[in-house]
Short mmCIF file of N, CA and C in Angstrom, two decimals:
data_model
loop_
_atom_site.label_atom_id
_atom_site.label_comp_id
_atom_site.label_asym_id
_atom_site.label_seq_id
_atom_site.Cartn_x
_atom_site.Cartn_y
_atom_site.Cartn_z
N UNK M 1 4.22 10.14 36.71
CA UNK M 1 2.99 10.78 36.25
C UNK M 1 2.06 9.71 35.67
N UNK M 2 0.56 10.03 36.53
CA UNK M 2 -0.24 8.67 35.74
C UNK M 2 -1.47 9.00 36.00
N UNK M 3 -2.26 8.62 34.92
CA UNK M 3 -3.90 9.22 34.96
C UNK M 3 -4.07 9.64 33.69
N UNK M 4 -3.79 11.06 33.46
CA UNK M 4 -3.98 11.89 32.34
C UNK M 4 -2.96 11.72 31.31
N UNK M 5 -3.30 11.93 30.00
CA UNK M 5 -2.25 12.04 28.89
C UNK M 5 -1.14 13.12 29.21
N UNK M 6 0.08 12.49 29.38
CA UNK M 6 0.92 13.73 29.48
C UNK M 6 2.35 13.46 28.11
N UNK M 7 2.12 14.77 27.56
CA UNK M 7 3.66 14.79 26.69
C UNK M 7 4.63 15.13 27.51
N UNK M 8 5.51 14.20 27.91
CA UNK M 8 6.78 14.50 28.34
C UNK M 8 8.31 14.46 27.62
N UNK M 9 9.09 15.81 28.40
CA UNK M 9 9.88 15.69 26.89
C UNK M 9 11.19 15.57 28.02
N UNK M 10 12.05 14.00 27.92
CA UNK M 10 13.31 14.14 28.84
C UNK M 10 14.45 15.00 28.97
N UNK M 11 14.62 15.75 27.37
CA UNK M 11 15.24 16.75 27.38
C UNK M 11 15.50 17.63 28.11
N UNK M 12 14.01 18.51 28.19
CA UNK M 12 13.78 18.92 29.50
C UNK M 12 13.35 18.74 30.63
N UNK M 13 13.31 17.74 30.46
CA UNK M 13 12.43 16.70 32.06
C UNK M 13 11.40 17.60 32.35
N UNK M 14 10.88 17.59 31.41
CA UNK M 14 9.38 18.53 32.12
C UNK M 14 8.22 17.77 31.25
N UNK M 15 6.97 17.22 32.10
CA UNK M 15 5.84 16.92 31.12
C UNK M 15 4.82 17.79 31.28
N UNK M 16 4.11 17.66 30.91
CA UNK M 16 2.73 18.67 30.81
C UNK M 16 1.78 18.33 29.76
N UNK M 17 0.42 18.71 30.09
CA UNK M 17 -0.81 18.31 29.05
C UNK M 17 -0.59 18.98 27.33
N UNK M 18 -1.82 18.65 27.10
CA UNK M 18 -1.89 19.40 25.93
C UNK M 18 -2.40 20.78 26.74
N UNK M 19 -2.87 21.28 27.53
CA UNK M 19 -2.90 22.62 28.26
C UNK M 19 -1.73 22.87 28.55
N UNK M 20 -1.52 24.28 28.51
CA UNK M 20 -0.11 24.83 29.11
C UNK M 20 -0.04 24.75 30.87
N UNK M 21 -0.31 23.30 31.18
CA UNK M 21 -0.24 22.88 32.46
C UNK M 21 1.11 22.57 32.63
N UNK M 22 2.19 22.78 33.46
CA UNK M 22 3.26 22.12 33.84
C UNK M 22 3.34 21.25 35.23
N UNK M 23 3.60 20.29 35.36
CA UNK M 23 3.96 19.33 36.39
C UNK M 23 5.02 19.36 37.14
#
């Protein structure tokens, strides 16, 4: 993932914006 700010959490291997966008 690259461009936009993304919080990613490895825990759940899921990142996503500060919007409730998921990737």
């Amino acid at each position: 993932f690259t461009g936009n700010h993304l919080d990613c959490n490895f825990s759940s291997q899921q990142c996503f914006l500060s919007s409730p966008i998921t990737t």
